[in-house]
């Protein structure tokens, strides 16, 4: 039985050791056999042989356990070496996307008005003359209706030139009181430093019973809105003209670049124009069949807001898809 120790010690793998275990300690193994053979030993020698056999079993077990520990430790080490991760290896960072600055700005504007319970309405990009012009008190002879300014289709339809037609659609589909905004894309035949053929507007409209909606309400909400967007700026209302409002005003904020002192961006006026607004013209109410109501409306260009908020100098860079610009908004 002596050479079993050697066999155990020379095992190179756990599998090899396992076959040895079966051959030695198994039910039909060498040890069981040696114990079984005890029956042939003369009675007077039995105690001595049994004692030797037991000592042998003990030392074989010890040798086996030792070997097993050693082989298991080696196998573990090997596995760790194989599965090791090189954490110092360079891998490129995953790119994360972000909202385009125009959409992010639009979201901020929507959030403000939605928090005041304005509904968010939408309308078709391909409009007809009635909703885009006529009902908004823009008569046939108005220059905005010229082919120079508007994309027309052959059938007389057109790409909406502003989000104001959604006012008309909402008033015709609902009854007052109405409190809505309408964000979306608009289209004009224009392309230069400060104009692109497609841009975005947010339209606003509030209508209620006659006398319930005043210019003071309009002034309050726009001032609060502009302070929310631009922080601590001065706001001024300048008399102006829009066919769909009477009276009408354009709204300026004090220049956020020079704090009103005068610079290139504000053409040395100290003011930046950011909004058009007014009280809804009676002709507009007539076109949608409303009587005994009053209301205010406003409209703004989202790109202009985005450019001012992020100090982007060239409008066209918002549409070029240049990742170097977009990455700055992650
Ligand atoms: N529709 C105008 C434009 O495209 C913006 C506007 C001005 C909308 C005054 C209004 C408003 O509702 O009252 O320039």
Coordinates of C-alpha atoms and ligand atoms in Angstrom, one line a residue:
X1 CA 0.0 0.0 0.0
X2 CA 3.0 2.3 0.4
X3 CA 3.1 3.7 -3.1
X4 CA -0.4 5.3 -2.7
X5 CA 1.2 8.2 -0.9
X6 CA 3.5 8.7 -3.9
X7 CA 0.5 8.5 -6.3
X8 CA -1.4 11.1 -4.3
X9 CA 1.6 13.4 -4.2
X10 CA 2.2 13.2 -7.9
X11 CA -1.4 14.0 -9.0
X12 CA -1.3 17.1 -11.2
X13 CA -5.0 17.9 -11.5
X14 CA -8.1 17.6 -9.4
X15 CA -9.5 15.1 -11.9
X16 CA -6.4 12.9 -11.5
X17 CA -6.8 13.2 -7.7
X18 CA -10.4 12.3 -7.9
X19 CA -9.6 9.0 -9.8
X20 CA -7.1 8.2 -7.1
X21 CA -9.7 8.9 -4.4
X22 CA -12.1 6.4 -6.0
X23 CA -9.4 3.8 -6.5
X24 CA -8.2 4.2 -2.9
X25 CA -11.1 5.3 -0.6
X26 CA -14.0 4.1 -2.8
X27 CA -16.4 1.3 -1.8
X28 CA -14.4 -1.1 -4.0
X29 CA -11.1 0.7 -3.4
X30 CA -7.8 -0.6 -2.2
X31 CA -8.5 0.4 1.4
X32 CA -11.8 -1.3 1.6
X33 CA -10.2 -4.3 0.1
X34 CA -7.4 -4.2 2.7
X35 CA -9.9 -4.0 5.5
X36 CA -11.9 -6.9 4.0
X37 CA -8.7 -9.0 3.8
X38 CA -8.5 -8.7 7.6
X39 CA -10.7 -11.8 7.8
X40 CA -7.7 -13.9 6.5
X41 CA -5.4 -12.6 9.2
X42 CA -4.8 -15.0 12.1
X43 CA -6.7 -13.8 15.2
X44 CA -3.6 -13.2 17.4
X45 CA -2.2 -10.7 14.7
X46 CA -5.5 -9.0 14.1
X47 CA -5.1 -6.1 16.6
X48 CA -1.6 -5.3 15.3
X49 CA -2.6 -5.4 11.6
X50 CA -5.8 -3.4 12.3
X51 CA -3.8 -0.7 14.1
X52 CA -1.3 -0.5 11.3
X53 CA -4.1 -0.3 8.7
X54 CA -5.9 2.4 10.6
X55 CA -2.6 4.5 10.9
X56 CA -2.1 4.0 7.2
X57 CA -5.6 5.1 6.4
X58 CA -5.0 8.2 8.6
X59 CA -1.8 9.2 6.8
X60 CA -3.3 8.5 3.3
X61 CA -6.3 10.7 4.2
X62 CA -4.0 13.4 5.4
X63 CA -1.9 13.3 2.3
X64 CA -5.0 13.3 0.2
X65 CA -6.5 16.4 1.9
X66 CA -3.2 18.2 1.7
X67 CA -3.0 17.5 -2.0
X68 CA -6.6 18.5 -2.6
X69 CA -6.0 21.8 -0.8
X70 CA -3.0 22.5 -2.9
X71 CA -4.6 21.6 -6.2
X72 CA -7.8 23.6 -5.4
X73 CA -5.7 26.7 -4.5
X74 CA -3.8 26.4 -7.8
X75 CA -7.0 26.0 -9.8
X76 CA -8.4 29.1 -8.2
X77 CA -5.3 31.1 -8.9
X78 CA -5.4 30.1 -12.5
X79 CA -9.0 31.1 -12.9
X80 CA -8.4 34.4 -11.3
X81 CA -5.5 35.0 -13.7
X82 CA -7.6 34.0 -16.7
X83 CA -10.6 36.1 -15.7
X84 CA -8.6 39.2 -14.6
X85 CA -9.9 42.6 -16.0
X86 CA -7.3 45.2 -16.9
X87 CA -9.0 48.2 -15.3
X88 CA -6.3 50.5 -16.6
X89 CA -7.2 49.6 -20.2
X90 CA -8.6 52.7 -22.2
X91 CA -12.2 52.4 -23.4
X92 CA -14.0 55.3 -24.9
X93 CA -16.7 56.9 -22.7
X94 CA -20.2 56.1 -23.9
X95 CA -21.7 59.2 -25.7
X96 CA -24.8 60.6 -24.0
X97 CA -27.4 62.4 -26.0
X98 CA -29.1 65.6 -25.1
X99 CA -32.0 67.8 -26.1
X100 CA -31.2 70.3 -28.8
X101 CA -31.0 73.8 -27.3
X102 CA -34.1 74.9 -29.2
X103 CA -36.2 72.0 -27.9
X104 CA -34.8 72.5 -24.4
X105 CA -35.8 76.1 -24.5
X106 CA -39.2 75.2 -25.9
X107 CA -39.6 72.8 -23.0
X108 CA -38.8 75.6 -20.5
X109 CA -41.4 77.9 -22.1
X110 CA -44.0 75.1 -22.1
X111 CA -43.3 74.3 -18.5
X112 CA -43.9 77.9 -17.4
X113 CA -47.3 78.2 -19.1
X114 CA -48.4 74.6 -18.3
X115 CA -47.7 75.4 -14.6
X116 CA -50.3 78.2 -15.0
X117 CA -52.8 75.7 -16.4
X118 CA -52.4 76.7 -20.1
X119 CA -53.3 73.8 -22.3
X120 CA -50.8 72.8 -25.0
X121 CA -52.4 72.7 -28.4
X122 CA -51.1 71.8 -31.8
X123 CA -52.2 72.3 -35.4
X124 CA -51.1 71.2 -38.9
X125 CA -47.9 72.4 -40.5
X126 CA -49.7 72.5 -43.9
X127 CA -52.3 75.1 -43.4
X128 CA -55.0 76.8 -45.5
X129 CA -55.3 80.6 -46.1
X130 CA -58.3 80.8 -43.9
X131 CA -56.6 79.7 -40.7
X132 CA -53.1 81.1 -41.4
X133 CA -54.3 84.5 -42.8
X134 CA -58.0 85.4 -43.3
X135 CA -59.3 84.5 -39.8
X136 CA -56.4 86.3 -38.3
X137 CA -57.5 89.6 -40.0
X138 CA -54.7 89.4 -42.5
X139 CA -56.5 90.5 -45.6
X140 CA -55.8 89.5 -49.2
X141 CA -53.6 92.6 -49.9
X142 CA -51.4 92.1 -46.8
X143 CA -47.7 91.8 -47.8
X144 CA -47.2 88.7 -45.6
X145 CA -49.5 86.8 -48.0
X146 CA -47.0 87.4 -50.8
X147 CA -45.3 84.5 -52.6
X148 CA -42.1 86.2 -51.6
X149 CA -42.7 85.3 -47.9
X150 CA -44.8 82.2 -47.9
X151 CA -44.3 78.7 -49.2
X152 CA -47.4 77.8 -51.2
X153 CA -48.5 74.5 -52.6
X154 CA -50.1 74.2 -56.0
X155 CA -53.5 73.6 -54.5
X156 CA -53.4 76.9 -52.6
X157 CA -52.4 75.3 -49.3
X158 CA -49.3 76.6 -47.6
X159 CA -46.7 75.9 -44.9
X160 CA -47.9 77.9 -41.9
X161 CA -45.9 81.1 -41.5
X162 CA -46.7 81.3 -37.7
X163 CA -48.3 79.4 -34.9
X164 CA -51.2 81.9 -34.8
X165 CA -53.6 79.6 -36.9
X166 CA -53.7 77.3 -33.9
X167 CA -55.5 80.1 -32.0
X168 CA -58.2 80.0 -34.7
X169 CA -58.4 76.2 -34.6
X170 CA -58.6 76.1 -30.8
X171 CA -61.3 78.8 -30.6
X172 CA -63.4 77.0 -33.3
X173 CA -63.1 73.7 -31.5
X174 CA -63.6 74.8 -27.9
X175 CA -65.7 77.3 -26.0
X176 CA -64.3 80.1 -23.8
X177 CA -62.7 80.3 -21.3
X178 CA -59.6 79.3 -23.2
X179 CA -56.1 79.4 -21.9
X180 CA -53.7 77.8 -24.4
X181 CA -50.2 77.9 -25.8
X182 CA -49.1 76.3 -29.1
X183 CA -45.5 75.5 -29.7
X184 CA -44.2 74.3 -33.1
X185 CA -42.4 74.7 -36.4
X186 CA -43.2 77.5 -38.8
X187 CA -41.9 78.3 -42.3
X188 CA -40.9 81.4 -44.2
X189 CA -39.0 82.1 -47.4
X190 CA -36.1 83.7 -45.7
X191 CA -32.5 82.7 -45.3
X192 CA -29.7 85.0 -44.0
X193 CA -27.7 85.6 -40.8
X194 CA -30.8 86.1 -38.7
X195 CA -33.5 84.1 -40.7
X196 CA -33.9 80.4 -41.5
X197 CA -36.7 79.0 -43.7
X198 CA -37.9 76.9 -40.8
X199 CA -37.9 78.0 -37.2
X200 CA -40.1 77.6 -34.1
X201 CA -42.7 79.7 -32.3
X202 CA -44.8 79.5 -29.2
X203 CA -48.2 81.1 -29.5
X204 CA -50.3 82.0 -26.5
X205 CA -54.0 82.9 -26.1
X206 CA -56.3 83.6 -23.3
X207 CA -60.1 84.3 -23.8
X208 CA -62.9 84.8 -21.4
X209 CA -66.1 86.7 -20.9
X210 CA -66.0 90.4 -22.0
X211 CA -64.1 92.5 -19.4
X212 CA -62.5 89.5 -17.7
X213 CA -59.2 89.6 -19.6
X214 CA -57.3 92.9 -19.7
X215 CA -54.1 94.3 -21.0
X216 CA -52.9 94.4 -17.4
X217 CA -53.3 90.6 -17.2
X218 CA -51.3 90.3 -20.3
X219 CA -48.6 92.6 -19.0
X220 CA -48.4 90.7 -15.7
X221 CA -48.0 87.3 -17.2
X222 CA -45.4 88.3 -19.8
X223 CA -43.3 90.2 -17.3
X224 CA -43.4 87.2 -14.9
X225 CA -42.6 84.9 -17.8
X226 CA -39.6 86.9 -19.0
X227 CA -38.3 87.2 -15.4
X228 CA -38.6 83.4 -15.1
X229 CA -36.7 82.9 -18.4
X230 CA -34.1 85.7 -18.2
X231 CA -33.8 86.5 -14.5
X232 CA -33.5 90.1 -13.3
X233 CA -34.1 92.1 -16.5
X234 CA -36.2 95.2 -17.2
X235 CA -39.2 94.6 -19.4
X236 CA -40.9 97.3 -21.5
X237 CA -44.0 97.3 -23.8
X238 CA -43.7 99.3 -27.0
X239 CA -46.8 100.1 -29.1
X240 CA -46.8 98.2 -32.3
X241 CA -49.1 96.7 -34.9
X242 CA -50.3 93.2 -35.7
X243 CA -53.4 92.6 -37.8
X244 CA -54.8 90.0 -35.2
X245 CA -54.4 92.2 -32.1
X246 CA -55.6 95.7 -31.1
X247 CA -54.0 97.3 -29.3
X248 CA -50.7 95.6 -30.1
X249 CA -47.3 95.8 -28.5
X250 CA -43.8 94.5 -28.9
X251 CA -42.0 93.5 -25.7
X252 CA -38.3 94.2 -25.0
X253 CA -36.0 93.1 -22.2
X254 CA -33.0 95.1 -21.2
X255 CA -30.0 93.8 -23.0
X256 CA -28.6 90.7 -21.1
X257 CA -25.2 91.3 -22.6
X258 CA -24.5 94.9 -21.7
X259 CA -27.1 95.3 -18.9
X260 CA -28.7 98.1 -20.9
X261 CA -25.6 100.1 -21.5
X262 CA -25.6 99.5 -25.3
X263 CA -23.6 97.0 -27.3
X264 CA -23.4 95.4 -30.7
X265 CA -26.1 92.7 -29.9
X266 CA -28.7 95.3 -28.9
X267 CA -27.6 97.7 -31.7
X268 CA -26.6 100.1 -28.9
X269 CA -30.2 100.6 -27.8
X270 CA -29.8 98.7 -24.5
X271 CA -33.0 96.7 -25.4
X272 CA -33.7 93.3 -27.0
X273 CA -37.0 92.6 -28.7
X274 CA -38.4 89.2 -27.6
X275 CA -42.2 89.1 -28.1
X276 CA -45.2 90.3 -30.0
X277 CA -48.6 90.6 -28.2
X278 CA -51.8 92.4 -27.8
X279 CA -55.6 92.2 -27.2
X280 CA -57.3 89.9 -29.6
X281 CA -58.8 92.0 -32.5
X282 CA -62.6 91.9 -32.7
X283 CA -62.3 90.8 -36.3
X284 CA -60.6 87.6 -35.1
X285 CA -63.4 86.9 -32.7
X286 CA -65.9 87.5 -35.5
X287 CA -64.1 85.0 -37.7
X288 CA -64.5 82.2 -35.2
X289 CA -68.0 83.2 -34.1
X290 CA -67.2 84.4 -30.6
X291 CA -69.3 87.2 -29.0
X292 CA -69.0 89.2 -25.8
X293 CA -65.5 88.0 -25.0
X294 CA -62.2 89.6 -24.5
X295 CA -58.7 88.1 -24.8
X296 CA -55.0 88.5 -25.2
X297 CA -52.5 86.8 -27.4
X298 CA -48.8 86.7 -27.8
X299 CA -46.2 85.0 -30.0
X300 CA -42.5 84.5 -29.7
X301 CA -39.6 82.9 -31.6
X302 CA -38.0 80.0 -29.7
X303 CA -34.6 80.3 -31.6
X304 CA -34.3 83.9 -30.5
X305 CA -34.9 82.8 -26.8
X306 CA -32.4 80.0 -27.2
X307 CA -29.7 82.2 -28.7
X308 CA -30.1 84.8 -26.0
X309 CA -30.2 82.3 -23.2
X310 CA -27.1 80.4 -24.4
X311 CA -25.3 83.4 -26.1
X312 CA -25.2 81.7 -29.5
X313 CA -24.2 84.3 -32.0
X314 CA -25.3 82.8 -35.3
X315 CA -28.8 81.5 -35.8
X316 CA -27.8 79.1 -38.5
X317 CA -25.5 77.1 -36.2
X318 CA -28.7 75.9 -34.5
X319 CA -29.6 74.0 -37.7
X320 CA -26.3 72.7 -38.9
X321 CA -26.2 69.7 -36.6
X322 CA -22.6 70.3 -35.8
X323 CA -21.7 68.1 -32.8
X324 CA -19.2 70.5 -31.5
X325 CA -22.1 72.9 -30.7
X326 CA -24.5 70.2 -29.6
X327 CA -22.0 68.6 -27.2
X328 CA -22.0 71.8 -25.2
X329 CA -25.6 71.1 -24.2
X330 CA -25.2 67.6 -22.7
Ligands
LIG1 N1 -47.7 85.7 -35.4 C1 -46.7 86.7 -35.1 C2 -45.5 86.5 -35.9 O1 -45.3 85.4 -36.5 C3 -46.3 86.7 -33.7 C4 -47.4 87.2 -32.8 C5 -47.5 88.6 -32.5 C6 -48.4 86.4 -32.4 C7 -48.5 89.1 -31.7 C8 -49.4 86.9 -31.6 C9 -49.5 88.3 -31.3 O2 -50.4 86.2 -31.1 O3 -50.5 88.8 -30.5 O4 -44.6 87.3 -36.0

